[in-house]
Amino acid sequence: MRLFCLALLTLFSLLSSAPVYAQGKQQDKLNVVVSFSILGDLVRSVGGDQVNVTTLVGPGGDAHVYTPTPADAKRVSEAKLVVINGLGFEGWLPRLIKASGGKPSVITASTGIKPRKLADDGHGHGDADPHAWQSVANVRAYVLNIRDALIAADASGVSTYLTNADAYLAELDKLDREVREAVAKLPAERRKVISTHDAFGYFAQAYGIAFIAPQGVSTESEASARDIAAIIRQIKAQKIPAVFLENVADPRLMRRIASETGAAIGGTLYSDSLTDEKGDAPTYIGMVRHNIKALASALTN
Ligand SMILES: [Zn+2]
């Protein structure tokens, strides 16, 4: 009987201590805030169980035109590390960090990549194109920057961060090869499409599919009637086979362009945001795979 009581007591103390243990673990994790969903996936892939990742602009959101909330300020104030894309993508972020009153380290994931310069639009906006993640080779640099930032913020996780980063870099190399092989199979004269906003410049540079977009690099500005008319002429003259919708843009403009030109709608490309887990692009790697599959099927014939 005494033995039984002892066993019961041991069991009870094990059970009651379990939640406390889990809570302690949770608090040990490194709090990282990221600006948008693609960075969230990259930081989770490298950080694994060592990090708590909070994404400000979640799946389906548009980081170009985001308005931070008071809850975001609270999240930033609790973060040790904030990871941003940079290249002018998150214009709203410096003010948010200041307003939060926190003192996180701010890491720019795109540091070290070769920025794609934009032509001056006549209003002094001859800046860099922020969508560097659309080239898989650039995301290698993102992952190395994220790995080093996590190590600097949390030395206790160094072996996790090194191991996860290495595994993810190998996945990226495989992905890059997949995209190149898919493009190589397409007839050269069909490697051109229309997308809504100019988000695929790095993809075009890296893989040799031309993208033409009525909207500029930010979704903030609307396409003018003149831009749309010019694109319609270009689709007809160059026999551009397909028009793509984007998850962060209004589909109506593209549907109109498709109906006026006879170009096919090739589906949706994911440019600046992932989907939730049930969608077509829940991870960065899933997003690139979805996009190349959609492009290949629209441009094959
Ligand atoms: Zn964009």
Short mmCIF file of C-alpha atoms in Angstrom, two decimals, residues 82-198:
data_model
loop_
_atom_site.label_atom_id
_atom_site.label_comp_id
_atom_site.label_asym_id
_atom_site.label_seq_id
_atom_site.Cartn_x
_atom_site.Cartn_y
_atom_site.Cartn_z
CA VAL A 82 13.45 41.76 -35.78
CA VAL A 83 14.10 40.43 -39.29
CA ILE A 84 13.14 42.60 -42.25
CA ASN A 85 13.57 42.27 -46.01
CA GLY A 86 15.00 45.75 -46.55
CA LEU A 87 15.43 47.36 -50.01
CA GLY A 88 12.62 49.77 -49.10
CA PHE A 89 9.99 47.01 -48.80
CA GLU A 90 8.77 47.81 -45.27
CA GLY A 91 8.58 51.61 -45.23
CA TRP A 92 6.27 51.44 -42.19
CA LEU A 93 8.68 49.47 -40.00
CA PRO A 94 11.17 52.03 -38.63
CA ARG A 95 8.31 54.05 -37.13
CA LEU A 96 6.78 50.91 -35.62
CA ILE A 97 10.07 49.93 -33.94
CA LYS A 98 10.43 53.42 -32.54
CA ALA A 99 6.83 53.48 -31.30
CA SER A 100 7.22 50.06 -29.65
CA GLY A 101 9.76 51.38 -27.16
CA GLY A 102 11.66 48.09 -27.50
CA LYS A 103 15.32 47.72 -28.38
CA PRO A 104 15.48 44.65 -30.63
CA SER A 105 18.39 43.96 -32.98
CA VAL A 106 17.14 44.66 -36.50
CA ILE A 107 18.52 42.41 -39.22
CA THR A 108 18.09 43.01 -42.95
CA ALA A 109 17.77 39.62 -44.60
CA SER A 110 18.67 40.87 -48.09
CA THR A 111 22.08 42.23 -47.00
CA GLY A 112 24.78 41.28 -49.50
CA ILE A 113 22.55 40.50 -52.50
CA LYS A 114 23.00 42.49 -55.69
CA PRO A 115 19.97 44.83 -55.78
CA ARG A 116 18.09 45.17 -59.03
CA LYS A 117 18.03 48.87 -59.77
CA LEU A 118 14.82 50.40 -61.05
CA ALA A 119 14.64 52.95 -63.81
CA ASP A 120 13.88 56.40 -62.44
CA ASP A 121 10.15 56.96 -62.88
CA GLY A 122 10.65 60.72 -63.16
CA HIS A 123 9.61 61.28 -59.53
CA GLY A 124 12.97 60.40 -58.02
CA HIS A 125 11.95 56.78 -57.38
CA GLY A 126 14.95 55.21 -59.08
CA ASP A 127 15.48 52.86 -56.14
CA ALA A 128 16.06 49.15 -55.69
CA ASP A 129 13.50 46.44 -56.42
CA PRO A 130 12.62 44.88 -53.04
CA HIS A 131 11.42 41.46 -54.35
CA ALA A 132 14.86 39.81 -54.10
CA TRP A 133 13.40 36.57 -52.68
CA GLN A 134 12.05 35.65 -56.12
CA SER A 135 15.56 34.43 -57.01
CA VAL A 136 16.37 31.27 -55.06
CA ALA A 137 20.09 32.16 -55.11
CA ASN A 138 19.28 35.37 -53.23
CA VAL A 139 17.39 33.40 -50.59
CA ARG A 140 20.61 31.50 -49.89
CA ALA A 141 21.99 34.87 -48.74
CA TYR A 142 18.81 35.51 -46.69
CA VAL A 143 19.25 32.17 -44.92
CA LEU A 144 22.92 32.83 -44.10
CA ASN A 145 22.04 36.27 -42.71
CA ILE A 146 19.20 34.80 -40.64
CA ARG A 147 21.43 31.97 -39.36
CA ASP A 148 24.15 34.41 -38.27
CA ALA A 149 21.61 36.74 -36.64
CA LEU A 150 20.06 33.87 -34.66
CA ILE A 151 23.50 32.71 -33.50
CA ALA A 152 24.40 36.25 -32.43
CA ALA A 153 21.12 36.61 -30.51
CA ASP A 154 21.12 33.14 -28.92
CA ALA A 155 24.41 31.27 -28.64
CA SER A 156 22.65 28.36 -26.91
CA GLY A 157 21.04 27.37 -30.21
CA VAL A 158 24.14 27.47 -32.35
CA SER A 159 24.18 23.78 -33.31
CA THR A 160 20.45 23.83 -34.18
CA TYR A 161 20.87 26.93 -36.33
CA LEU A 162 23.92 25.56 -38.17
CA THR A 163 22.33 22.16 -38.82
CA ASN A 164 18.96 23.57 -39.93
CA ALA A 165 20.55 26.21 -42.16
CA ASP A 166 22.72 23.60 -43.90
CA ALA A 167 19.73 21.34 -44.52
CA TYR A 168 17.66 24.25 -45.84
CA LEU A 169 20.45 25.48 -48.13
CA ALA A 170 20.60 22.01 -49.68
CA GLU A 171 16.82 22.21 -50.28
CA LEU A 172 17.28 25.60 -51.93
CA ASP A 173 19.97 24.27 -54.26
CA LYS A 174 17.63 21.47 -55.29
CA LEU A 175 14.81 23.97 -55.84
CA ASP A 176 17.02 26.22 -57.98
CA ARG A 177 17.89 23.26 -60.20
CA GLU A 178 14.21 22.33 -60.50
CA VAL A 179 13.31 25.84 -61.69
CA ARG A 180 16.15 25.90 -64.23
CA GLU A 181 15.19 22.48 -65.59
CA ALA A 182 11.53 23.50 -65.93
CA VAL A 183 12.42 26.72 -67.78
CA ALA A 184 14.85 24.88 -70.07
CA LYS A 185 11.96 22.72 -71.32
CA LEU A 186 9.91 25.74 -72.45
CA PRO A 187 10.14 26.97 -76.06
CA ALA A 188 12.36 30.10 -75.95
CA GLU A 189 9.81 32.26 -77.81
CA ARG A 190 7.12 31.49 -75.23
CA ARG A 191 9.11 32.52 -72.15
CA LYS A 192 7.16 35.73 -71.50
CA VAL A 193 4.15 36.50 -69.30
CA ILE A 194 2.16 39.35 -67.82
CA SER A 195 1.91 39.68 -64.04
CA THR A 196 -0.03 42.30 -62.11
CA HIS A 197 2.75 44.16 -60.30
CA ASP A 198 6.44 44.17 -61.07
#
